[in-house]
Amino acid sequence: MARILIGVSGGIAAYKAVEFARLATLAGHGVRVTMTDAASRFVGAATFEGITGAPVLSDEFSRDPLRGTYPGEEMPAHDPISHLAVVEAADAFAIAPASANTIAKLAAGICDSFLTTSFLACTAPRIVAPAMNGRMWDAAATRANVALLRERGVEVLEPGEGALASRGEHGPGRMPEPPEILAAVEASLGARADLAGKRVLVTAGGTREAIDPVRFIGNRSSGRMGIALAEAAARRGADVTLVAANVALPAAGVERVDVSSAAELEAATRSAFAGSDVLLMAAAVADFRPAAPNEHKLVREQGDDLSLALEPTADVLAGLAAGRRDGQVLVGFAAEHGGEFVERARGKLERKGIDAIVVNDVSDSSIGFESGDNEVTFVSGAGEERLPRGSKREVADAILDRVAKLG
Ligand code: CTP
């Protein structure tokens, strides 16, 4: 079931958005609603709140009591920026009704409300259900705005034709009926159910190796890419287990096992791997750990020349690849620093005996680690392919498009 964000703008058809929210909720989706000020002159927030079981969002400056989550989900400990969190988690964003004014703002990228701001930040499928007077729909400005949105990949539904709100007027401009909008939203989600029935294991985050009870050797992996992969696989129908090493972010729709050290990650991954069809090894696993972590906190008086003896950890991925059963697909992830980074990744692919490796160049500071964007190269037996730069969510789907073909 998906997380659907509904944006209600001002128009008489706002009453039909209530029915749309009801149908989407009844279908089992988690639904959140954002309304413009104009919309609240037509219908009340209380109606949507009663139907969806979640507060309505209208002001981008007030906190979301659900902290960006959808009904039934666990809230994160951290209070995020509401309009970014709720839209980042959305699987689809439907604007219904979309008035001529709102369509113009969406086309121009104007951010003057929760609805318009979150629309601009949305990387999930966006569906627009126009509703307006026929002459406004036919106006050159509206035609140009709709064409521009479509050119950018936004699905603008055709309005219905018939009796319009103003008495005696007929023509195009009626909002598409709620079941039709829901069908368009579900089609945008279900376009790729190519992992249905597959069991996908994802590791994410970065391991921590204890130096003493309070210090560790760690790395800067936030876990964002692994979470994007896990959530994308779940959206595509897979049964997903996420082994998360020190990941502070929530992950929706997956079974999660939290770990900290490389040894814990290895144990959790090994036990889940046996029943998995695909392993996406996105975690940054330490290659070395302190050989003898101190039982007590080290103190400065220890001396001027403190040195740490390190010992190698097991290569989890290579170990699992060596003992795999037929049909299991293993994908590694490598962050390489500049130069011949694709060649180095191919070397790892061969050494570890895996099916593919996803590599990014960490010498480019605008991608990778803590950034929202990523750009990767997919290296497999079939060759190398540079995937288009995009949000981690878009990149996750592009990776899964290729992984689905390896099985
Ligand atoms: N990996 C692993 N176990 C380790 C280290 C890495 O399973 N102890 C996995 C990572 O999760 C990743 C892949 O191996 O999917 C490549 O990680 P990377 O650190 O780049 O590989 P290394 O073989 O450790 O190479 P390097 O010497 O560049 O660190």
Tab-separated table of C-alpha atoms in Angstrom, residues 38 82 85 145 156 169 237 279 296-297 317 378 404:
chain	number	residue	atom	x	y	z
A	38	ALA	CA	-8.459	29.128	-1.008
A	82	SER	CA	7.359	19.332	7.370
A	85	ALA	CA	9.553	15.257	4.904
A	145	ASN	CA	1.174	25.937	-18.400
A	156	VAL	CA	-1.952	16.289	-16.165
A	169	GLU	CA	-22.445	26.553	-18.508
A	237	GLY	CA	6.454	-5.496	-4.666
A	279	LEU	CA	21.333	-8.824	-1.815
A	296	HIS	CA	37.542	1.234	29.942
A	297	LYS	CA	37.518	4.699	28.452
A	317	LEU	CA	29.978	-9.720	0.507
A	378	PHE	CA	26.263	0.380	-12.883
A	404	ALA	CA	15.495	-6.839	-11.811
